[in-house]
């Protein structure tokens, strides 16, 4: 497989971040160029934390996940968070 020269020099790779939100799926059509699987997993975790912060007032329970795929479409990581809000009043 021929890779563009800049990718060979930098060691960067394209990763896709598919979002799963309580039964709804949003596939990433563009991807992001990052420096390896660890960087992609960190990015997915940060994104989920931001998503959780945005939805807490919106409902009592949400199950969020990001599946990270490589350029060949293979899943290389799965990051998941469940948000549950319980009111005691």
Backbone as a printed PyTorch tensor [residue, N CA C, xyz], in Angstrom:
tensor([[[  0.8480,  -1.1710,   0.0000],
         [  0.0000,   0.0000,   0.0000],
         [  0.8910,   1.2290,   0.0000]],

        [[  0.5850,   2.1600,  -0.8910],
         [  1.3420,   3.4120,  -0.9540],
         [  0.7140,   4.4400,  -0.0420]],

        [[  1.5070,   4.9840,   0.8780],
         [  1.0410,   6.0300,   1.7810],
         [  1.5980,   7.3610,   1.3080]],

        [[  0.8750,   8.4510,   1.5730],
         [  1.4330,   9.7580,   1.2390],
         [  2.7380,   9.9710,   1.9990]],

        [[  3.7250,  10.6290,   1.3820],
         [  5.0300,  10.7960,   2.0160],
         [  4.9760,  11.4510,   3.3890]],

        [[  4.0910,  12.4400,   3.6010],
         [  4.0640,  13.1100,   4.9010],
         [  3.6700,  12.1670,   6.0200]],

        [[  2.8660,  11.1470,   5.7460],
         [  2.4670,  10.2080,   6.7830],
         [  3.6120,   9.2710,   7.1270]],

        [[  4.4050,   8.9100,   6.1600],
         [  5.5590,   8.0610,   6.4460],
         [  6.5720,   8.7970,   7.3060]],

        [[  6.7360,  10.0930,   7.0700],
         [  7.7130,  10.8740,   7.8110],
         [  7.2570,  11.1870,   9.2280]],

        [[  5.9660,  11.4350,   9.4050],
         [  5.4750,  11.8500,  10.7130],
         [  5.0480,  10.6900,  11.5910]],

        [[  4.7230,   9.5510,  11.0160],
         [  4.2210,   8.4280,  11.7990],
         [  2.7700,   8.6130,  12.2110]],

        [[  2.0930,   9.5890,  11.6510],
         [  0.7050,   9.8560,  11.9870],
         [ -0.2050,   8.8510,  11.2890]],

        [[ -1.4000,   8.6690,  11.8410],
         [ -2.3810,   7.7660,  11.2580],
         [ -3.7650,   8.3910,  11.3850]],

        [[ -4.6740,   7.9860,  10.5090],
         [ -6.0520,   8.4720,  10.5480],
         [ -6.8710,   7.5450,  11.4330]],

        [[ -7.6560,   8.1540,  12.3370],
         [ -8.5690,   7.4050,  13.1930],
         [ -9.9660,   8.0090,  13.0690]],

        [[-10.9710,   7.1370,  13.0940],
         [-12.3690,   7.5330,  12.9990],
         [-13.0330,   7.2920,  14.3460]],

        [[-13.8900,   8.2310,  14.7730],
         [-14.5210,   8.1810,  16.0790],
         [-16.0330,   8.0750,  15.9090]],

        [[-16.5590,   6.8570,  16.0290],
         [-17.9930,   6.6220,  15.8930],
         [-18.6470,   6.7730,  17.2650]],

        [[-19.6870,   7.5860,  17.3400],
         [-20.3390,   7.9130,  18.6030],
         [-21.6030,   7.0730,  18.7690]],

        [[-21.7480,   6.5000,  19.9480],
         [-22.9370,   5.7320,  20.3160],
         [-23.5410,   6.3920,  21.5420]],

        [[-24.7890,   6.8740,  21.4120],
         [-25.4490,   7.6150,  22.4840],
         [-26.8080,   6.9960,  22.7470]],

        [[-26.8710,   6.1410,  23.7680],
         [-28.1200,   5.5220,  24.2150],
         [-28.9470,   5.0150,  23.0270]],

        [[-28.3340,   4.2010,  22.1970],
         [-29.0270,   3.5890,  21.0670],
         [-28.8840,   4.3020,  19.7380]],

        [[-28.4210,   5.5310,  19.7370],
         [-28.2230,   6.2830,  18.4950],
         [-26.7530,   6.1840,  18.0750]],

        [[-26.5140,   5.9890,  16.7870],
         [-25.1540,   5.8510,  16.2740],
         [-24.8600,   6.9670,  15.2800]],

        [[-23.6860,   7.5960,  15.4530],
         [-23.2270,   8.6170,  14.5160],
         [-21.8420,   8.1990,  14.0370]],

        [[-21.7400,   7.7890,  12.7730],
         [-20.4680,   7.3430,  12.2120],
         [-19.6370,   8.5420,  11.7700]],

        [[-18.3560,   8.4830,  12.0360],
         [-17.4150,   9.5430,  11.6650],
         [-16.9620,   9.3190,  10.2220]],

        [[-17.3490,  10.2010,   9.2900],
         [-16.9630,  10.0080,   7.8930],
         [-15.5960,  10.5990,   7.5370]],

        [[-15.0280,  11.4460,   8.4080],
         [-13.8130,  12.1790,   8.0540],
         [-12.5540,  11.6620,   8.7320]],

        [[-12.6310,  11.3730,  10.0070],
         [-11.4590,  10.9320,  10.7490],
         [-10.5570,  12.0840,  11.1530]],

        [[ -9.5940,  11.7450,  12.0060],
         [ -8.6290,  12.7080,  12.5300],
         [ -7.2500,  12.0640,  12.4690]],

        [[ -6.2540,  12.8390,  12.0760],
         [ -4.8870,  12.3410,  12.0230],
         [ -4.2440,  12.5200,  13.3990]],

        [[ -3.8100,  11.4030,  13.9830],
         [ -3.2050,  11.4220,  15.3180],
         [ -1.9690,  10.5280,  15.3430]],

        [[ -1.2080,  10.6700,  16.4030],
         [  0.0580,   9.9430,  16.5540],
         [ -0.1370,   8.6240,  17.2990]],

        [[ -0.9360,   7.7180,  16.7550],
         [ -1.0540,   6.3780,  17.3020],
         [ -2.3290,   6.1130,  18.0860]],

        [[ -2.4900,   4.8410,  18.4630],
         [ -3.6920,   4.3740,  19.1540],
         [ -3.8440,   5.0270,  20.5210]],

        [[ -2.7560,   5.2160,  21.2590],
         [ -2.8620,   5.8420,  22.5790],
         [ -3.4250,   7.2600,  22.4650]],

        [[ -2.9580,   8.0130,  21.4900],
         [ -3.4680,   9.3740,  21.2860],
         [ -4.9430,   9.3340,  20.8880]],

        [[ -5.3290,   8.3650,  20.0730],
         [ -6.7250,   8.2440,  19.6530],
         [ -7.6160,   7.8740,  20.8400]],

        [[ -7.1540,   6.9750,  21.6950],
         [ -7.9220,   6.5920,  22.8850],
         [ -8.0730,   7.7710,  23.8330]],

        [[ -7.0020,   8.5290,  24.0390],
         [ -7.0730,   9.7280,  24.8830],
         [ -8.0770,  10.7260,  24.3200]],

        [[ -8.0600,  10.9180,  23.0100],
         [ -8.9870,  11.8490,  22.3640],
         [-10.4290,  11.3940,  22.5600]],

        [[-10.6820,  10.0990,  22.4280],
         [-12.0310,   9.5650,  22.6280],
         [-12.4940,   9.7870,  24.0670]],

        [[-11.6160,   9.5540,  25.0350],
         [-11.9750,   9.7490,  26.4450],
         [-12.2900,  11.2140,  26.7250]],

        [[-11.4810,  12.1240,  26.2070],
         [-11.7420,  13.5550,  26.4020],
         [-13.0870,  13.9610,  25.7860]],

        [[-13.3630,  13.4440,  24.6110],
         [-14.6230,  13.7710,  23.9390],
         [-15.8230,  13.2720,  24.7490]],

        [[-15.7160,  12.0750,  25.3050],
         [-16.8240,  11.5430,  26.1080],
         [-17.0550,  12.3640,  27.3660]],

        [[-15.9880,  12.8180,  28.0000],
         [-16.1330,  13.6580,  29.1910],
         [-16.8440,  14.9590,  28.8380]],

        [[-16.4810,  15.5650,  27.7190],
         [-17.1560,  16.7860,  27.2750],
         [-18.6310,  16.5240,  26.9870]],

        [[-18.9230,  15.3980,  26.3280],
         [-20.3030,  15.0530,  26.0250],
         [-21.0950,  14.8570,  27.3110]],

        [[-20.5120,  14.1730,  28.2890],
         [-21.1910,  13.9300,  29.5640],
         [-21.4870,  15.2480,  30.2770]],

        [[-20.5490,  16.1820,  30.2410],
         [-20.7780,  17.4930,  30.8620],
         [-21.9450,  18.2220,  30.2140]],

        [[-22.1050,  18.0660,  28.9200],
         [-23.1640,  18.7570,  28.2000],
         [-24.5480,  18.1590,  28.4390]],

        [[-24.6330,  16.8750,  28.7670],
         [-25.9370,  16.2160,  28.8510],
         [-26.4530,  16.0220,  30.2590]],

        [[-25.6580,  16.2300,  31.2780],
         [-26.1020,  15.9330,  32.6400],
         [-27.4370,  16.5950,  32.9770]],

        [[-27.6460,  17.8780,  32.6890],
         [-28.9340,  18.4620,  33.0410],
         [-30.0890,  17.9650,  32.1670]],

        [[-29.7790,  17.2860,  31.0790],
         [-30.7670,  16.9440,  30.0720],
         [-31.5280,  15.6490,  30.3650]],

        [[-31.0750,  14.8400,  31.2820],
         [-31.7650,  13.5850,  31.5200],
         [-31.1670,  12.8290,  32.6850]],

        [[-31.8250,  11.7640,  33.0630],
         [-31.4040,  11.0110,  34.2380],
         [-30.3610,   9.9390,  33.9220]],

        [[-30.3410,   9.4190,  32.6970],
         [-29.4250,   8.3200,  32.3970],
         [-29.0290,   8.3620,  30.9240]],

        [[-27.7460,   8.2230,  30.6520],
         [-27.2340,   8.1500,  29.2790],
         [-26.0710,   7.1740,  29.2370]],

        [[-26.0180,   6.4040,  28.1840],
         [-24.9200,   5.4860,  27.9280],
         [-24.2020,   5.9930,  26.6830]],

        [[-22.9590,   6.4510,  26.8480],
         [-22.1890,   7.0280,  25.7470],
         [-20.9630,   6.1780,  25.4760]],

        [[-20.6320,   6.0220,  24.2070],
         [-19.4210,   5.2830,  23.8360],
         [-18.8610,   5.8480,  22.5460]],

        [[-17.5670,   5.6940,  22.3950],
         [-16.9000,   6.0090,  21.1390],
         [-16.0790,   4.7970,  20.7470]],

        [[-16.3460,   4.3020,  19.5520],
         [-15.5290,   3.2370,  18.9810],
         [-14.5440,   3.8880,  18.0320]],

        [[-13.2800,   3.5860,  18.2270],
         [-12.2230,   4.1610,  17.4090],
         [-11.8450,   3.1430,  16.3420]],

        [[-11.8860,   3.5760,  15.0690],
         [-11.4990,   2.7170,  13.9510],
         [-10.2490,   3.2740,  13.2930]],

        [[ -9.4400,   2.3840,  12.7400],
         [ -8.2630,   2.8160,  11.9870],
         [ -8.6560,   3.0480,  10.5290]],

        [[ -7.6820,   3.4050,   9.7060],
         [ -7.9450,   3.7260,   8.2980],
         [ -8.5250,   2.5500,   7.5160]],

        [[ -8.2830,   1.3260,   7.9860],
         [ -8.8240,   0.1370,   7.3160],
         [-10.2140,  -0.2190,   7.8330]],

        [[-10.7260,   0.5390,   8.8060],
         [-12.0550,   0.2800,   9.3340],
         [-12.0890,  -0.6790,  10.5080]],

        [[-10.9320,  -1.1230,  10.9730],
         [-10.8640,  -2.0460,  12.1000],
         [-11.0050,  -1.2910,  13.4160]],

        [[-11.8340,  -1.8080,  14.3350],
         [-11.9610,  -1.1850,  15.6480],
         [-10.6720,  -1.4250,  16.4330]],

        [[-10.0750,  -0.3290,  16.9190],
         [ -8.8150,  -0.4310,  17.6650],
         [ -8.9760,  -0.0310,  19.1220]],

        [[-10.1010,   0.6020,  19.4670],
         [-10.3650,   0.9700,  20.8590],
         [-11.8530,   1.2260,  21.0340]],

        [[-12.3000,   1.0620,  22.2680],
         [-13.6910,   1.3170,  22.6220],
         [-13.6760,   2.0000,  23.9850]],

        [[-14.2160,   3.2210,  24.0450],
         [-14.2560,   3.9840,  25.2890],
         [-15.7250,   4.2200,  25.6200]],

        [[-16.1070,   3.9420,  26.8740],
         [-17.5140,   4.0210,  27.2490],
         [-17.6720,   4.7190,  28.5900]],

        [[-18.7700,   5.4810,  28.7130],
         [-19.0990,   6.1340,  29.9770],
         [-20.6180,   6.0980,  30.1330]],

        [[-21.0670,   5.8470,  31.3530],
         [-22.4920,   5.8880,  31.6630],
         [-22.7170,   7.0270,  32.6470]],

        [[-23.7060,   7.8560,  32.3450],
         [-24.0390,   8.9890,  33.2030],
         [-25.4200,   8.7340,  33.7900]],

        [[-25.4960,   8.7790,  35.1120],
         [-26.7630,   8.5970,  35.7980],
         [-26.9250,   9.6990,  36.8430]],

        [[-28.0480,  10.3970,  36.7680],
         [-28.3270,  11.4560,  37.7280],
         [-29.4860,  10.9890,  38.6040]],

        [[-29.2770,  10.9810,  39.9230],
         [-30.3310,  10.5920,  40.8510],
         [-30.6020,  11.7490,  41.8010]],

        [[-31.8340,  12.2140,  41.7920],
         [-32.2290,  13.2970,  42.6830],
         [-32.7890,  12.6990,  43.9690]],

        [[-32.3880,  13.2610,  45.0940],
         [-32.8470,  12.7730,  46.4030],
         [-34.0020,  13.6060,  46.9480]],

        [[-34.5190,  14.5180,  46.1250],
         [-35.6250,  15.3520,  46.5970],
         [-36.9370,  14.8850,  46.0640]]])
